[in-house]
Short mmCIF file of C-alpha atoms in Angstrom, two decimals:
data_model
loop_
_atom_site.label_atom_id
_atom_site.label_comp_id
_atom_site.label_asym_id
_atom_site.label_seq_id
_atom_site.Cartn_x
_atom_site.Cartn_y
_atom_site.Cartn_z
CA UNK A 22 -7.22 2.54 -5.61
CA UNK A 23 -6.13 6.09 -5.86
CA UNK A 24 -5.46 5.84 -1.97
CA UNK A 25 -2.77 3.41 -2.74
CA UNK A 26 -1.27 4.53 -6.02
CA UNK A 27 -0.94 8.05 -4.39
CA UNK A 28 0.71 6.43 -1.62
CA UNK A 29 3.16 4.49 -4.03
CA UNK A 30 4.28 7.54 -6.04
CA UNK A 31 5.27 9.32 -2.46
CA UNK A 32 5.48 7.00 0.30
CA UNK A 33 5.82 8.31 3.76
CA UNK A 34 5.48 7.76 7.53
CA UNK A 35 2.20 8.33 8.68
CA UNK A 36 0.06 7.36 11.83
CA UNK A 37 -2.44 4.38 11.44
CA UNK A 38 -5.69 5.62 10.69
CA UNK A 39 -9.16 3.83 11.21
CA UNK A 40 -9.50 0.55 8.69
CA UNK A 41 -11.50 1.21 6.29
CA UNK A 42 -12.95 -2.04 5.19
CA UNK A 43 -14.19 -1.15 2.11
CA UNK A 44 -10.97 0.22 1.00
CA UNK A 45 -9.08 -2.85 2.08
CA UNK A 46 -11.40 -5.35 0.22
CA UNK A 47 -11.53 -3.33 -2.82
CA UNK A 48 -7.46 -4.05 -2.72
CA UNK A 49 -8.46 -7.49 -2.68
CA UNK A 50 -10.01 -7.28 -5.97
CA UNK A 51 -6.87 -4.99 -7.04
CA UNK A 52 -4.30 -8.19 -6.37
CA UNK A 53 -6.16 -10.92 -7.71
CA UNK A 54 -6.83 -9.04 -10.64
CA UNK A 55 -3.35 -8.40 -11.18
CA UNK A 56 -2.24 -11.70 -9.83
CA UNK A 57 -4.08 -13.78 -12.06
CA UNK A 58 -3.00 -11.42 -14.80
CA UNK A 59 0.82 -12.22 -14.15
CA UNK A 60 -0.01 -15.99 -13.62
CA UNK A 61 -0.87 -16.37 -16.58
CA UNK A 62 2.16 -15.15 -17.92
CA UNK A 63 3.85 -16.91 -15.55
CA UNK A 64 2.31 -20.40 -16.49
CA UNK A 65 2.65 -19.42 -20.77
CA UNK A 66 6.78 -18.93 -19.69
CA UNK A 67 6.82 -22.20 -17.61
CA UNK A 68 6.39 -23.62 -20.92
CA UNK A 69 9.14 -21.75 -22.87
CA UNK A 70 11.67 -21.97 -19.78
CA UNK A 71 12.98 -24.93 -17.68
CA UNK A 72 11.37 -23.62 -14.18
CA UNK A 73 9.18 -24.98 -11.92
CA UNK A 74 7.40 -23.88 -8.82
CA UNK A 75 7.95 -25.17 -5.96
CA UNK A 76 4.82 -24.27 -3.94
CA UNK A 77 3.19 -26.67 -6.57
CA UNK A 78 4.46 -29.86 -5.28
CA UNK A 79 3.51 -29.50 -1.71
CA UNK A 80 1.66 -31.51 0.08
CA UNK A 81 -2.02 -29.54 1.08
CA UNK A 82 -1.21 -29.94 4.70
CA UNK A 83 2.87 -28.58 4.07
CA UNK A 84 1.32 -26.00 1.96
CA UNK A 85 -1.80 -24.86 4.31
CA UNK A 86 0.91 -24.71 7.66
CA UNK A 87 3.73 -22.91 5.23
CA UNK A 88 1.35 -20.21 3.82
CA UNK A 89 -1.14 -19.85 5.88
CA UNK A 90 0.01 -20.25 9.25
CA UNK A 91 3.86 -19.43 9.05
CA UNK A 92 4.19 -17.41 5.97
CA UNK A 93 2.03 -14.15 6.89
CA UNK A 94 3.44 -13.64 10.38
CA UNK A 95 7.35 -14.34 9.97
CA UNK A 96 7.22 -12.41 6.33
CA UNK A 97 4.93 -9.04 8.06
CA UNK A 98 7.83 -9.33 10.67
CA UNK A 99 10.53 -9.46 7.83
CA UNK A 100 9.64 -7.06 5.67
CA UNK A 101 6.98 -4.52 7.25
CA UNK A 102 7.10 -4.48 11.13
CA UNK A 103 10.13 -2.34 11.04
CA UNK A 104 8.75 0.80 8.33
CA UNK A 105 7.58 1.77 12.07
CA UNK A 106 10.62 1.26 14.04
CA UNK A 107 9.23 1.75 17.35
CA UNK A 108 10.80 0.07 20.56
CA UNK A 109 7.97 -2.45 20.38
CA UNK A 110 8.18 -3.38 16.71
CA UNK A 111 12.44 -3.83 17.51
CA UNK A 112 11.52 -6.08 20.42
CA UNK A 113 9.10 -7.78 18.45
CA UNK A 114 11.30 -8.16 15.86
CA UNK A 115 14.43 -9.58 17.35
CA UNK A 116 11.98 -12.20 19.40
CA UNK A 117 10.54 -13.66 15.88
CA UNK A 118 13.75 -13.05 13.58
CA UNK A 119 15.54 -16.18 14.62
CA UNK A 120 13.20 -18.35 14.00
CA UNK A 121 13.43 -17.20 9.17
CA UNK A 122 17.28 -17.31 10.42
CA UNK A 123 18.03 -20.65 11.45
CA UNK A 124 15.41 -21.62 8.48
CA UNK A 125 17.73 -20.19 5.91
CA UNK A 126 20.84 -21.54 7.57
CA UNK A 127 19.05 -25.12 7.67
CA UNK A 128 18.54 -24.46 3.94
CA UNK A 129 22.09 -23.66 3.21
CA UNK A 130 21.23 -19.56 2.24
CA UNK A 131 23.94 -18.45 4.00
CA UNK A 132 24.06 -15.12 2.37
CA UNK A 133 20.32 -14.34 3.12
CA UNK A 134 20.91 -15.41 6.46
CA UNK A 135 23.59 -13.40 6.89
CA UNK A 136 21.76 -10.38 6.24
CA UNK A 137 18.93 -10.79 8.49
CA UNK A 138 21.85 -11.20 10.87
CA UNK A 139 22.95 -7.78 10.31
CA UNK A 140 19.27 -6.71 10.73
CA UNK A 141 19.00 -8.52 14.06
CA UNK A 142 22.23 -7.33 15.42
CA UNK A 143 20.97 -3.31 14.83
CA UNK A 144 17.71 -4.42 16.16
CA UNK A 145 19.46 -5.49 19.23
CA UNK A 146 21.75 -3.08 19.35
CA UNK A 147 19.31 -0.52 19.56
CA UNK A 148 16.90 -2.16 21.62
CA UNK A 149 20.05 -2.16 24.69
CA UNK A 150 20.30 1.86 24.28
CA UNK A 151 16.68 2.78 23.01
CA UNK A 152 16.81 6.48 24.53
CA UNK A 153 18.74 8.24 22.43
CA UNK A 154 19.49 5.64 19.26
CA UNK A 155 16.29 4.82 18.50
CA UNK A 156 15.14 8.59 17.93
CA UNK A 157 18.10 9.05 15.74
CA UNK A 158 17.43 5.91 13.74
CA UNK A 159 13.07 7.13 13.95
CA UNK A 160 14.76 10.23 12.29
CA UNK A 161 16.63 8.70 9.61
CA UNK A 162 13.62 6.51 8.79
CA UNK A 163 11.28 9.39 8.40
CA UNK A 164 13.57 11.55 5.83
CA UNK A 165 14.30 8.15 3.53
CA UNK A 166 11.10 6.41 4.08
CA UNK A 167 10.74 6.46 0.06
CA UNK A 168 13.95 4.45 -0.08
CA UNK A 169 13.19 2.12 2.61
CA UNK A 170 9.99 1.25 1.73
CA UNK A 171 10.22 0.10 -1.66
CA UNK A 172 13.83 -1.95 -0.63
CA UNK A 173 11.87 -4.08 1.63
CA UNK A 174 8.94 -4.51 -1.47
CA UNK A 175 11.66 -5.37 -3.89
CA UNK A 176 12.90 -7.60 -1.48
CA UNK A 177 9.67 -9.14 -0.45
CA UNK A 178 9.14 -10.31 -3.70
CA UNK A 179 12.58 -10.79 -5.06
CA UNK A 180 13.02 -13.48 -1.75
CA UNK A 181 9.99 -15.40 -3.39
CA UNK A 182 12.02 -16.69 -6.54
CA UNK A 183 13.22 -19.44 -3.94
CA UNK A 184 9.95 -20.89 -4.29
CA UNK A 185 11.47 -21.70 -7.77
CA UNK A 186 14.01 -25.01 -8.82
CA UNK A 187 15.51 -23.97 -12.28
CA UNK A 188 17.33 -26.72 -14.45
CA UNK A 189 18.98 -24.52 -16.43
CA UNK A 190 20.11 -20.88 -15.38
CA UNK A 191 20.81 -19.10 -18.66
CA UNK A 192 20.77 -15.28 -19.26
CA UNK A 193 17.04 -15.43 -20.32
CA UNK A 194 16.13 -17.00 -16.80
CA UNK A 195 18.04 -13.99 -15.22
CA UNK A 196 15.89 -11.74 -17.57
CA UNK A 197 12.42 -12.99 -16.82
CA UNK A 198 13.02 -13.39 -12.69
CA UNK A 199 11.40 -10.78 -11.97
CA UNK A 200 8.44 -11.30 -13.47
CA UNK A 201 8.47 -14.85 -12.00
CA UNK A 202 7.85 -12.92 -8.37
CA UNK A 203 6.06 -10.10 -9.57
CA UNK A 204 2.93 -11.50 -8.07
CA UNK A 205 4.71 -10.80 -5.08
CA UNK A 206 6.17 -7.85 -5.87
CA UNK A 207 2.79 -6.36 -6.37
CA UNK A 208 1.61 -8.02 -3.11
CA UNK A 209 4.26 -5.81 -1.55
CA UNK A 210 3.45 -2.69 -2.53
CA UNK A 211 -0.25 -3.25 -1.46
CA UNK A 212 0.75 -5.17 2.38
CA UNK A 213 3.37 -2.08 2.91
CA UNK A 214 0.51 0.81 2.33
CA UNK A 215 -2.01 -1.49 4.53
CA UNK A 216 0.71 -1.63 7.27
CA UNK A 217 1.79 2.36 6.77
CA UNK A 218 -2.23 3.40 6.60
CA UNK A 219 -3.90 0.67 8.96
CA UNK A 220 -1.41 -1.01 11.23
CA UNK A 221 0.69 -3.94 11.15
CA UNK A 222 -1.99 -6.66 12.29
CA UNK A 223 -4.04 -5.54 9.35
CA UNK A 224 -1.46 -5.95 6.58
CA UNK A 225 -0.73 -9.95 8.73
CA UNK A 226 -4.49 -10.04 8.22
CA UNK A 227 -4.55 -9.48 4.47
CA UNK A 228 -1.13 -11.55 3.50
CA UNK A 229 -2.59 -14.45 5.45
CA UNK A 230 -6.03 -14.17 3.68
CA UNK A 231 -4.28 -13.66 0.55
CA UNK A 232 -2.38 -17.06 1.02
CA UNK A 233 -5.63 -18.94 2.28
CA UNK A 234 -7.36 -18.15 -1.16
CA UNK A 235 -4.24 -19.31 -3.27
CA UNK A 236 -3.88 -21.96 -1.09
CA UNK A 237 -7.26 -23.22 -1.59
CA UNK A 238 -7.37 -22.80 -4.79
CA UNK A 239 -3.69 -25.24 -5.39
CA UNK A 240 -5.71 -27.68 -3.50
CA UNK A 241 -8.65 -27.68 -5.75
CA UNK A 242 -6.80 -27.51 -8.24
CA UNK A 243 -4.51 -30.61 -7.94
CA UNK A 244 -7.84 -32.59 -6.50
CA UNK A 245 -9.19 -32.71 -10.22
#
């Protein structure tokens, strides 16, 4: 716990260390504590506001391939493979990056789309000259790591308010978005200091773990 809050009050780039297992299921019981915290208040404003989520209506199957399977992979890829932007993690990255893009273009967010774009392109563009850009780019990474790193958390959870419909947008639905995704906002912080401290298969690991719990537990839930 103080590993991680450390961490969050000075984020920086660091090499992976050995897992420490203990550590990482002890942030287990850090989320779900928090997360069932928030979903409460989440579920007592679903009755004040005209929201619904999404995730609720799927299908167990849809829901077990979305989160489970799809989910952890293409959002690790999104928002943490590139707080190490090494050649591998570029390459990596402009391989599985189409696949969220034509996704978002299929569902008509052009502007979201648009920015991965942008992402992609630099990716790429990087990726054809890796000698001398990347090292400048490595540089730039290192000095505003703070920055960076809590953009793509914000942005990590701020992207999950999609997995809302709202009937009504009104200035109190603005007000309360974001704690709507602070769930994943919190889920954020804790996958970008797994994949800073442990490696990026570790933090796919815990999101996908993470999703298989809440997964199971929607399914339980709508079977009674």
């Amino acid at each position: 716990m103080t590993g991680l809050l450390k961490y969050l009050q000075h984020p920086h780039y660091q090499k992976n260390q050995k897992i420490d297992w203990v550590d990482w299921v002890f942030l287990f019981f850090i989320y779900f504590a928090c997360g069932a915290l928030l979903a409460g208040i989440i579920n007592i404003l679903s009755h004040v506001f005209p929201f619904e989520n999404k995730v609720l209506n799927f299908g167990g199957k849809e829901l077990f391939i979305r989160a489970v399977i799809i989910a952890p992979f293409i959002e690790e890829c999104l928002f943490r493979l590139l707080l190490k932007p090494k050649l591998k993690n570029l390459i990596c990255y402009a391989i599985v990056i189409p696949i969220p893009i034509v996704y978002l273009l299929w569902r008509d967010y052009y502007f979201l789309s648009s920015v991965i774009m942008l992402i992609e392109c630099i990716a790429l563009f990087i990726i054809i000259k890796p000698k001398h850009r990347l090292i400048r780019v490595q540089r730039k990474f290192i000095k505003y790591i703070p920055y960076i790193f809590y953009l793509f958390m914000l942005s990590f959870g701020l992207l999950h308010i999609l997995n809302f419909t709202f009937t009504k947008i009104s200035f109190w639905i603005v007000l309360i978005s974001p704690l709507l995704v602070a769930p994943q906002i919190v889920l954020g912080s804790i996958l970008g200091f797994i994949r800073m401290r442990f490696g990026f298969f570790y933090s796919v690991l815990f999101h996908t773990l993470v999703n298989l719990i809440g997964t199971l537990f929607i399914i339980l839930h709508s079977l009674n």
